[in-house]
């Protein structure tokens, strides 16, 4: 019993020691709190940074092949305290008010309509970031770039040829030449086999292996077609090497050379000055490894202008010019192999903008001030620059809050009011590399009166032609005018009308009357701003174009008395044109039988009237511009008729023509005897004059007239 108590005592002491040890090591250290320290309050909102392809607008291009899997990009969120913040995207139609889901957004873009994605985020302190947005646009640049196949030849031992398979090739396609967006199209590669000496006849894999077993080289062709139908093809040579070199009298096999994997490779301009062409390796069936015999030369993109050295090639790549590298190798027997590799310059070097010095603008210069153009350098030399003006409404230059973008006139007014103006510069090169910069301009106010001595500007109005048929409703084009202070003042433009010689016309109706008459009209536009500065006058000339046909006065048909038929002809008609005036002398008169279609002469028209038949007379005329008047016609008929029997000649029957017999050859004519001299003729007696016949009076005088009328 005592032994048990002793044991329990020892156990109790042990537990006490362990407890004290644990308490000693687990008691926290108490730090004295600083009484005067104030908690830090986070009042800074996060910033949403989106990636776009335009310096002026937040635009992101989508490609048709990506629409099925497209979702809005995840922008970067920067916060002074929190990390890992994610901006929430919401999709809208282009009107920015109609909310849609992702599926509807994909459908909108596929239909060629733009989609706006808005991003919002708040930090843990509740500060709301300024909303960011991206405009997603369907990219319609046509794909005319063929895919690029990556494949290389190899050396195969004859004992391994029966299990040989073609080397694996890969292919990539670029659907857009600007963004260099690549797609893997390796699965679409088609592989075919050919004998080395017959590239026109395709063989199967078994035959290709048998060729290698026999120590003969083969060629493997890789073909691929992209979605736009562009086709690429690469040939690689598979060299068969046996354990025992065959005995050949002449070595005419070209070496196999491999220089990199791709025919074309992109080189970023920012890496151009450290770029070096890929090393080429070469192998010959007789000489073995001859890589040390490879000669490298550099050419311009035309493959004819050789560059001096590697440094010259690097300079070309940096300035946006493509470079072609030529690899040449020859074996001991002189068999030469040449490979060309093209290196495309991809400009990813952003332009450089040198800061604009801080500027204080004098009050008298504010009316004509605009943001200066900074010094900009670009490696390729093609860029665009935009300047945007903003108001500063924050307190101090360290906490700027920018209003919506203002115009230059609004910026000048801000400077006049003694406030700062922020100018943002957006510079983008031809491949989309961009930089953003800004400068703050401060006005020095010496006088509260802003002197405006800058005249407004009227945009030019184009000359035009006016058809006379439309002149009655013609109105001159509206001219647009803008002023540096007053803004657009097109409503103040004064319009006046003049003839070409400078004679002023009363109003637009007078100008219309001139145009109707084919006379040129000059319109002059003038305007002045509120300060009285007059703009440079703008004028436009409007030339009348005659499309109005002349008008022939109508004529009535009348009965023609028989005694007047001999001297009758169509009565005169008057015709007038809006431009040429009286064109009666140009009228063309034609005569027709009663059917109105059979054209006859005036003489035959009189015969028609004699026989009591009607005659149709048609009048036509055209003006100098070729406008043809509406035809006018009249019918004329004799009042009385007298039957006249015209002699009719008998019609003899036509006898058949007998076939002519062939004529006999004529005998040569006998020489003619000389003619006897003729006797002189006696003079003829004069004939007696005939007695005049008495004229007989016909029973009807009309018959006499008919008989002698010509």
PDB file of N, CA and C in Angstrom, residues 559-645:
ATOM      1  N   UNK A 559     -57.690  71.165-145.021  1.00  0.00           N
ATOM      2  CA  UNK A 559     -58.012  70.647-146.351  1.00  0.00           C
ATOM      3  C   UNK A 559     -57.279  71.481-147.398  1.00  0.00           C
ATOM      4  N   UNK A 560     -56.760  70.817-148.419  1.00  0.00           N
ATOM      5  CA  UNK A 560     -55.994  71.501-149.459  1.00  0.00           C
ATOM      6  C   UNK A 560     -56.858  71.567-150.724  1.00  0.00           C
ATOM      7  N   UNK A 561     -57.020  72.792-151.224  1.00  0.00           N
ATOM      8  CA  UNK A 561     -57.790  72.957-152.455  1.00  0.00           C
ATOM      9  C   UNK A 561     -57.013  72.380-153.635  1.00  0.00           C
ATOM     10  N   UNK A 562     -57.741  71.788-154.613  1.00  0.00           N
ATOM     11  CA  UNK A 562     -57.035  71.167-155.750  1.00  0.00           C
ATOM     12  C   UNK A 562     -56.153  72.136-156.510  1.00  0.00           C
ATOM     13  N   UNK A 563     -56.609  73.387-156.646  1.00  0.00           N
ATOM     14  CA  UNK A 563     -55.807  74.315-157.410  1.00  0.00           C
ATOM     15  C   UNK A 563     -54.525  74.741-156.695  1.00  0.00           C
ATOM     16  N   UNK A 564     -54.445  74.428-155.412  1.00  0.00           N
ATOM     17  CA  UNK A 564     -53.257  74.829-154.632  1.00  0.00           C
ATOM     18  C   UNK A 564     -52.263  73.689-154.480  1.00  0.00           C
ATOM     19  N   UNK A 565     -52.615  72.510-154.986  1.00  0.00           N
ATOM     20  CA  UNK A 565     -51.761  71.347-154.714  1.00  0.00           C
ATOM     21  C   UNK A 565     -50.383  71.521-155.341  1.00  0.00           C
ATOM     22  N   UNK A 566     -50.337  72.113-156.572  1.00  0.00           N
ATOM     23  CA  UNK A 566     -49.047  72.225-157.237  1.00  0.00           C
ATOM     24  C   UNK A 566     -48.047  73.032-156.414  1.00  0.00           C
ATOM     25  N   UNK A 567     -48.495  74.041-155.693  1.00  0.00           N
ATOM     26  CA  UNK A 567     -47.584  74.907-154.904  1.00  0.00           C
ATOM     27  C   UNK A 567     -47.635  74.588-153.415  1.00  0.00           C
ATOM     28  N   UNK A 568     -48.403  73.564-153.060  1.00  0.00           N
ATOM     29  CA  UNK A 568     -48.572  73.274-151.611  1.00  0.00           C
ATOM     30  C   UNK A 568     -47.322  72.642-151.006  1.00  0.00           C
ATOM     31  N   UNK A 569     -47.024  72.990-149.799  1.00  0.00           N
ATOM     32  CA  UNK A 569     -46.030  72.309-148.960  1.00  0.00           C
ATOM     33  C   UNK A 569     -46.436  72.511-147.511  1.00  0.00           C
ATOM     34  N   UNK A 570     -45.791  71.771-146.616  1.00  0.00           N
ATOM     35  CA  UNK A 570     -46.187  71.807-145.201  1.00  0.00           C
ATOM     36  C   UNK A 570     -46.050  73.212-144.639  1.00  0.00           C
ATOM     37  N   UNK A 571     -47.023  73.646-143.851  1.00  0.00           N
ATOM     38  CA  UNK A 571     -46.946  74.988-143.262  1.00  0.00           C
ATOM     39  C   UNK A 571     -45.799  75.080-142.256  1.00  0.00           C
ATOM     40  N   UNK A 572     -45.292  76.310-142.073  1.00  0.00           N
ATOM     41  CA  UNK A 572     -44.215  76.537-141.105  1.00  0.00           C
ATOM     42  C   UNK A 572     -44.723  76.340-139.679  1.00  0.00           C
ATOM     43  N   UNK A 573     -43.792  75.861-138.796  1.00  0.00           N
ATOM     44  CA  UNK A 573     -44.124  75.630-137.376  1.00  0.00           C
ATOM     45  C   UNK A 573     -43.039  76.293-136.536  1.00  0.00           C
ATOM     46  N   UNK A 574     -43.423  76.783-135.380  1.00  0.00           N
ATOM     47  CA  UNK A 574     -42.484  77.467-134.481  1.00  0.00           C
ATOM     48  C   UNK A 574     -42.051  76.504-133.365  1.00  0.00           C
ATOM     49  N   UNK A 575     -40.725  76.531-132.972  1.00  0.00           N
ATOM     50  CA  UNK A 575     -40.195  75.707-131.876  1.00  0.00           C
ATOM     51  C   UNK A 575     -39.272  76.561-131.027  1.00  0.00           C
ATOM     52  N   UNK A 576     -39.334  76.396-129.697  1.00  0.00           N
ATOM     53  CA  UNK A 576     -38.515  77.173-128.769  1.00  0.00           C
ATOM     54  C   UNK A 576     -37.852  76.228-127.765  1.00  0.00           C
ATOM     55  N   UNK A 577     -36.603  76.604-127.366  1.00  0.00           N
ATOM     56  CA  UNK A 577     -35.834  75.811-126.383  1.00  0.00           C
ATOM     57  C   UNK A 577     -35.465  76.705-125.209  1.00  0.00           C
ATOM     58  N   UNK A 578     -35.342  76.095-123.996  1.00  0.00           N
ATOM     59  CA  UNK A 578     -35.046  76.884-122.805  1.00  0.00           C
ATOM     60  C   UNK A 578     -33.651  77.508-122.853  1.00  0.00           C
ATOM     61  N   UNK A 579     -32.735  76.895-123.614  1.00  0.00           N
ATOM     62  CA  UNK A 579     -31.365  77.416-123.690  1.00  0.00           C
ATOM     63  C   UNK A 579     -31.110  78.085-125.031  1.00  0.00           C
ATOM     64  N   UNK A 580     -31.464  77.404-126.128  1.00  0.00           N
ATOM     65  CA  UNK A 580     -31.130  77.887-127.465  1.00  0.00           C
ATOM     66  C   UNK A 580     -32.139  78.890-128.020  1.00  0.00           C
ATOM     67  N   UNK A 581     -33.264  79.097-127.349  1.00  0.00           N
ATOM     68  CA  UNK A 581     -34.260  80.048-127.833  1.00  0.00           C
ATOM     69  C   UNK A 581     -35.062  79.493-128.999  1.00  0.00           C
ATOM     70  N   UNK A 582     -35.272  80.357-130.062  1.00  0.00           N
ATOM     71  CA  UNK A 582     -36.068  79.968-131.213  1.00  0.00           C
ATOM     72  C   UNK A 582     -35.248  79.016-132.090  1.00  0.00           C
ATOM     73  N   UNK A 583     -35.684  77.771-132.196  1.00  0.00           N
ATOM     74  CA  UNK A 583     -34.991  76.776-133.030  1.00  0.00           C
ATOM     75  C   UNK A 583     -35.890  76.344-134.184  1.00  0.00           C
ATOM     76  N   UNK A 584     -36.781  77.267-134.639  1.00  0.00           N
ATOM     77  CA  UNK A 584     -37.712  76.925-135.723  1.00  0.00           C
ATOM     78  C   UNK A 584     -36.976  76.569-137.001  1.00  0.00           C
ATOM     79  N   UNK A 585     -35.836  77.243-137.261  1.00  0.00           N
ATOM     80  CA  UNK A 585     -35.104  76.982-138.503  1.00  0.00           C
ATOM     81  C   UNK A 585     -34.505  75.577-138.525  1.00  0.00           C
ATOM     82  N   UNK A 586     -34.392  74.930-137.344  1.00  0.00           N
ATOM     83  CA  UNK A 586     -33.778  73.604-137.280  1.00  0.00           C
ATOM     84  C   UNK A 586     -34.817  72.490-137.393  1.00  0.00           C
ATOM     85  N   UNK A 587     -36.082  72.852-137.565  1.00  0.00           N
ATOM     86  CA  UNK A 587     -37.126  71.830-137.601  1.00  0.00           C
ATOM     87  C   UNK A 587     -36.987  70.980-138.861  1.00  0.00           C
ATOM     88  N   UNK A 588     -37.103  69.678-138.702  1.00  0.00           N
ATOM     89  CA  UNK A 588     -37.052  68.742-139.825  1.00  0.00           C
ATOM     90  C   UNK A 588     -38.487  68.324-140.176  1.00  0.00           C
ATOM     91  N   UNK A 589     -38.857  68.506-141.439  1.00  0.00           N
ATOM     92  CA  UNK A 589     -40.219  68.192-141.891  1.00  0.00           C
ATOM     93  C   UNK A 589     -40.151  66.945-142.764  1.00  0.00           C
ATOM     94  N   UNK A 590     -41.007  65.945-142.453  1.00  0.00           N
ATOM     95  CA  UNK A 590     -41.070  64.714-143.249  1.00  0.00           C
ATOM     96  C   UNK A 590     -42.521  64.422-143.609  1.00  0.00           C
ATOM     97  N   UNK A 591     -42.729  63.757-144.799  1.00  0.00           N
ATOM     98  CA  UNK A 591     -44.069  63.466-145.307  1.00  0.00           C
ATOM     99  C   UNK A 591     -44.258  61.956-145.315  1.00  0.00           C
ATOM    100  N   UNK A 592     -45.476  61.532-144.972  1.00  0.00           N
ATOM    101  CA  UNK A 592     -45.813  60.122-144.918  1.00  0.00           C
ATOM    102  C   UNK A 592     -47.181  59.909-145.581  1.00  0.00           C
ATOM    103  N   UNK A 593     -47.383  58.703-146.067  1.00  0.00           N
ATOM    104  CA  UNK A 593     -48.713  58.344-146.523  1.00  0.00           C
ATOM    105  C   UNK A 593     -49.672  58.326-145.342  1.00  0.00           C
ATOM    106  N   UNK A 594     -50.934  58.043-145.640  1.00  0.00           N
ATOM    107  CA  UNK A 594     -51.961  58.119-144.587  1.00  0.00           C
ATOM    108  C   UNK A 594     -51.694  57.160-143.448  1.00  0.00           C
ATOM    109  N   UNK A 595     -50.952  56.044-143.715  1.00  0.00           N
ATOM    110  CA  UNK A 595     -50.688  55.091-142.621  1.00  0.00           C
ATOM    111  C   UNK A 595     -49.677  55.642-141.619  1.00  0.00           C
ATOM    112  N   UNK A 596     -49.015  56.749-141.925  1.00  0.00           N
ATOM    113  CA  UNK A 596     -48.098  57.384-140.996  1.00  0.00           C
ATOM    114  C   UNK A 596     -46.749  56.720-140.887  1.00  0.00           C
ATOM    115  N   UNK A 597     -46.491  55.662-141.661  1.00  0.00           N
ATOM    116  CA  UNK A 597     -45.217  54.937-141.546  1.00  0.00           C
ATOM    117  C   UNK A 597     -44.434  54.939-142.841  1.00  0.00           C
ATOM    118  N   UNK A 598     -45.120  55.090-143.993  1.00  0.00           N
ATOM    119  CA  UNK A 598     -44.433  55.038-145.291  1.00  0.00           C
ATOM    120  C   UNK A 598     -43.938  56.424-145.656  1.00  0.00           C
ATOM    121  N   UNK A 599     -42.616  56.613-145.596  1.00  0.00           N
ATOM    122  CA  UNK A 599     -42.009  57.906-145.861  1.00  0.00           C
ATOM    123  C   UNK A 599     -42.025  58.192-147.369  1.00  0.00           C
ATOM    124  N   UNK A 600     -42.411  59.413-147.727  1.00  0.00           N
ATOM    125  CA  UNK A 600     -42.469  59.819-149.134  1.00  0.00           C
ATOM    126  C   UNK A 600     -41.877  61.205-149.269  1.00  0.00           C
ATOM    127  N   UNK A 601     -41.659  61.610-150.526  1.00  0.00           N
ATOM    128  CA  UNK A 601     -41.137  62.949-150.779  1.00  0.00           C
ATOM    129  C   UNK A 601     -42.294  63.935-150.904  1.00  0.00           C
ATOM    130  N   UNK A 602     -41.964  65.221-150.972  1.00  0.00           N
ATOM    131  CA  UNK A 602     -42.991  66.252-151.136  1.00  0.00           C
ATOM    132  C   UNK A 602     -43.724  66.051-152.461  1.00  0.00           C
ATOM    133  N   UNK A 603     -42.995  65.678-153.527  1.00  0.00           N
ATOM    134  CA  UNK A 603     -43.621  65.483-154.833  1.00  0.00           C
ATOM    135  C   UNK A 603     -44.656  64.374-154.773  1.00  0.00           C
ATOM    136  N   UNK A 604     -44.289  63.248-154.134  1.00  0.00           N
ATOM    137  CA  UNK A 604     -45.239  62.141-153.998  1.00  0.00           C
ATOM    138  C   UNK A 604     -46.386  62.504-153.058  1.00  0.00           C
ATOM    139  N   UNK A 605     -46.103  63.372-152.085  1.00  0.00           N
ATOM    140  CA  UNK A 605     -47.174  63.814-151.200  1.00  0.00           C
ATOM    141  C   UNK A 605     -48.239  64.568-151.999  1.00  0.00           C
ATOM    142  N   UNK A 606     -47.801  65.369-152.978  1.00  0.00           N
ATOM    143  CA  UNK A 606     -48.759  66.091-153.815  1.00  0.00           C
ATOM    144  C   UNK A 606     -49.569  65.114-154.656  1.00  0.00           C
ATOM    145  N   UNK A 607     -48.914  64.050-155.151  1.00  0.00           N
ATOM    146  CA  UNK A 607     -49.659  63.034-155.914  1.00  0.00           C
ATOM    147  C   UNK A 607     -50.733  62.418-155.036  1.00  0.00           C
ATOM    148  N   UNK A 608     -50.379  62.132-153.770  1.00  0.00           N
ATOM    149  CA  UNK A 608     -51.358  61.551-152.843  1.00  0.00           C
ATOM    150  C   UNK A 608     -52.565  62.480-152.701  1.00  0.00           C
ATOM    151  N   UNK A 609     -52.307  63.762-152.588  1.00  0.00           N
ATOM    152  CA  UNK A 609     -53.401  64.724-152.446  1.00  0.00           C
ATOM    153  C   UNK A 609     -54.235  64.771-153.723  1.00  0.00           C
ATOM    154  N   UNK A 610     -53.596  64.701-154.907  1.00  0.00           N
ATOM    155  CA  UNK A 610     -54.342  64.723-156.173  1.00  0.00           C
ATOM    156  C   UNK A 610     -55.324  63.570-156.234  1.00  0.00           C
ATOM    157  N   UNK A 611     -54.879  62.414-155.736  1.00  0.00           N
ATOM    158  CA  UNK A 611     -55.758  61.239-155.741  1.00  0.00           C
ATOM    159  C   UNK A 611     -56.726  61.227-154.562  1.00  0.00           C
ATOM    160  N   UNK A 612     -56.728  62.288-153.798  1.00  0.00           N
ATOM    161  CA  UNK A 612     -57.703  62.393-152.719  1.00  0.00           C
ATOM    162  C   UNK A 612     -57.312  61.635-151.468  1.00  0.00           C
ATOM    163  N   UNK A 613     -56.056  61.169-151.421  1.00  0.00           N
ATOM    164  CA  UNK A 613     -55.622  60.458-150.218  1.00  0.00           C
ATOM    165  C   UNK A 613     -54.963  61.441-149.251  1.00  0.00           C
ATOM    166  N   UNK A 614     -54.993  61.070-147.964  1.00  0.00           N
ATOM    167  CA  UNK A 614     -54.443  61.956-146.927  1.00  0.00           C
ATOM    168  C   UNK A 614     -52.922  61.851-146.890  1.00  0.00           C
ATOM    169  N   UNK A 615     -52.324  62.916-146.410  1.00  0.00           N
ATOM    170  CA  UNK A 615     -50.877  62.983-146.213  1.00  0.00           C
ATOM    171  C   UNK A 615     -50.603  63.400-144.763  1.00  0.00           C
ATOM    172  N   UNK A 616     -49.676  62.682-144.118  1.00  0.00           N
ATOM    173  CA  UNK A 616     -49.289  63.012-142.741  1.00  0.00           C
ATOM    174  C   UNK A 616     -47.956  63.745-142.792  1.00  0.00           C
ATOM    175  N   UNK A 617     -47.904  64.910-142.139  1.00  0.00           N
ATOM    176  CA  UNK A 617     -46.679  65.701-142.062  1.00  0.00           C
ATOM    177  C   UNK A 617     -46.183  65.660-140.622  1.00  0.00           C
ATOM    178  N   UNK A 618     -44.874  65.302-140.418  1.00  0.00           N
ATOM    179  CA  UNK A 618     -44.302  65.206-139.080  1.00  0.00           C
ATOM    180  C   UNK A 618     -43.189  66.228-138.931  1.00  0.00           C
ATOM    181  N   UNK A 619     -43.176  66.857-137.723  1.00  0.00           N
ATOM    182  CA  UNK A 619     -42.187  67.896-137.429  1.00  0.00           C
ATOM    183  C   UNK A 619     -41.321  67.407-136.266  1.00  0.00           C
ATOM    184  N   UNK A 620     -39.985  67.510-136.389  1.00  0.00           N
ATOM    185  CA  UNK A 620     -39.049  67.112-135.338  1.00  0.00           C
ATOM    186  C   UNK A 620     -37.928  68.133-135.252  1.00  0.00           C
ATOM    187  N   UNK A 621     -37.386  68.295-134.001  1.00  0.00           N
ATOM    188  CA  UNK A 621     -36.270  69.212-133.801  1.00  0.00           C
ATOM    189  C   UNK A 621     -35.524  68.808-132.518  1.00  0.00           C
ATOM    190  N   UNK A 622     -34.217  69.068-132.435  1.00  0.00           N
ATOM    191  CA  UNK A 622     -33.388  68.832-131.245  1.00  0.00           C
ATOM    192  C   UNK A 622     -32.598  70.094-130.947  1.00  0.00           C
ATOM    193  N   UNK A 623     -32.264  70.311-129.632  1.00  0.00           N
ATOM    194  CA  UNK A 623     -31.464  71.474-129.281  1.00  0.00           C
ATOM    195  C   UNK A 623     -29.974  71.132-129.360  1.00  0.00           C
ATOM    196  N   UNK A 624     -29.119  72.110-129.013  1.00  0.00           N
ATOM    197  CA  UNK A 624     -27.674  71.910-129.122  1.00  0.00           C
ATOM    198  C   UNK A 624     -27.189  70.811-128.195  1.00  0.00           C
ATOM    199  N   UNK A 625     -27.887  70.586-127.075  1.00  0.00           N
ATOM    200  CA  UNK A 625     -27.477  69.542-126.120  1.00  0.00           C
ATOM    201  C   UNK A 625     -27.949  68.166-126.534  1.00  0.00           C
ATOM    202  N   UNK A 626     -28.687  68.072-127.645  1.00  0.00           N
ATOM    203  CA  UNK A 626     -29.156  66.778-128.122  1.00  0.00           C
ATOM    204  C   UNK A 626     -30.501  66.364-127.577  1.00  0.00           C
ATOM    205  N   UNK A 627     -31.166  67.224-126.802  1.00  0.00           N
ATOM    206  CA  UNK A 627     -32.487  66.884-126.286  1.00  0.00           C
ATOM    207  C   UNK A 627     -33.509  66.977-127.423  1.00  0.00           C
ATOM    208  N   UNK A 628     -34.255  65.915-127.673  1.00  0.00           N
ATOM    209  CA  UNK A 628     -35.178  65.829-128.799  1.00  0.00           C
ATOM    210  C   UNK A 628     -36.591  66.212-128.359  1.00  0.00           C
ATOM    211  N   UNK A 629     -37.217  67.090-129.130  1.00  0.00           N
ATOM    212  CA  UNK A 629     -38.572  67.536-128.808  1.00  0.00           C
ATOM    213  C   UNK A 629     -39.583  66.434-129.100  1.00  0.00           C
ATOM    214  N   UNK A 630     -40.744  66.549-128.462  1.00  0.00           N
ATOM    215  CA  UNK A 630     -41.847  65.630-128.756  1.00  0.00           C
ATOM    216  C   UNK A 630     -42.361  65.910-130.173  1.00  0.00           C
ATOM    217  N   UNK A 631     -42.461  64.868-130.962  1.00  0.00           N
ATOM    218  CA  UNK A 631     -42.847  65.015-132.371  1.00  0.00           C
ATOM    219  C   UNK A 631     -44.267  65.589-132.496  1.00  0.00           C
ATOM    220  N   UNK A 632     -44.458  66.491-133.463  1.00  0.00           N
ATOM    221  CA  UNK A 632     -45.770  67.074-133.771  1.00  0.00           C
ATOM    222  C   UNK A 632     -46.140  66.654-135.193  1.00  0.00           C
ATOM    223  N   UNK A 633     -47.391  66.258-135.407  1.00  0.00           N
ATOM    224  CA  UNK A 633     -47.821  65.830-136.743  1.00  0.00           C
ATOM    225  C   UNK A 633     -49.192  66.428-137.079  1.00  0.00           C
ATOM    226  N   UNK A 634     -49.486  66.501-138.384  1.00  0.00           N
ATOM    227  CA  UNK A 634     -50.775  67.009-138.867  1.00  0.00           C
ATOM    228  C   UNK A 634     -51.159  66.250-140.134  1.00  0.00           C
ATOM    229  N   UNK A 635     -52.480  66.091-140.371  1.00  0.00           N
ATOM    230  CA  UNK A 635     -52.990  65.348-141.527  1.00  0.00           C
ATOM    231  C   UNK A 635     -53.600  66.344-142.520  1.00  0.00           C
ATOM    232  N   UNK A 636     -53.242  66.208-143.794  1.00  0.00           N
ATOM    233  CA  UNK A 636     -53.745  67.091-144.846  1.00  0.00           C
ATOM    234  C   UNK A 636     -54.427  66.232-145.923  1.00  0.00           C
ATOM    235  N   UNK A 637     -55.622  66.723-146.412  1.00  0.00           N
ATOM    236  CA  UNK A 637     -56.416  65.996-147.415  1.00  0.00           C
ATOM    237  C   UNK A 637     -56.964  67.002-148.434  1.00  0.00           C
ATOM    238  N   UNK A 638     -56.990  66.634-149.723  1.00  0.00           N
ATOM    239  CA  UNK A 638     -57.549  67.518-150.758  1.00  0.00           C
ATOM    240  C   UNK A 638     -59.065  67.594-150.602  1.00  0.00           C
ATOM    241  N   UNK A 639     -59.657  68.766-150.935  1.00  0.00           N
ATOM    242  CA  UNK A 639     -61.103  68.952-150.770  1.00  0.00           C
ATOM    243  C   UNK A 639     -61.890  68.161-151.810  1.00  0.00           C
ATOM    244  N   UNK A 640     -61.404  68.085-153.067  1.00  0.00           N
ATOM    245  CA  UNK A 640     -62.099  67.330-154.115  1.00  0.00           C
ATOM    246  C   UNK A 640     -61.114  66.442-154.817  1.00  0.00           C
ATOM    247  N   UNK A 641     -61.669  65.461-155.490  1.00  0.00           N
ATOM    248  CA  UNK A 641     -60.786  64.528-156.194  1.00  0.00           C
ATOM    249  C   UNK A 641     -61.262  64.363-157.629  1.00  0.00           C
ATOM    250  N   UNK A 642     -60.350  64.158-158.566  1.00  0.00           N
ATOM    251  CA  UNK A 642     -60.654  63.908-159.982  1.00  0.00           C
ATOM    252  C   UNK A 642     -60.000  62.599-160.366  1.00  0.00           C
ATOM    253  N   UNK A 643     -60.778  61.666-160.901  1.00  0.00           N
ATOM    254  CA  UNK A 643     -60.152  60.380-161.250  1.00  0.00           C
ATOM    255  C   UNK A 643     -59.197  60.561-162.412  1.00  0.00           C
ATOM    256  N   UNK A 644     -58.114  60.033-162.309  1.00  0.00           N
ATOM    257  CA  UNK A 644     -57.095  60.088-163.345  1.00  0.00           C
ATOM    258  C   UNK A 644     -56.681  58.670-163.659  1.00  0.00           C
ATOM    259  N   UNK A 645     -56.769  58.369-164.993  1.00  0.00           N
ATOM    260  CA  UNK A 645     -56.390  57.016-165.414  1.00  0.00           C
ATOM    261  C   UNK A 645     -54.953  57.069-165.867  1.00  0.00           C
TER     262      UNK A 645
END
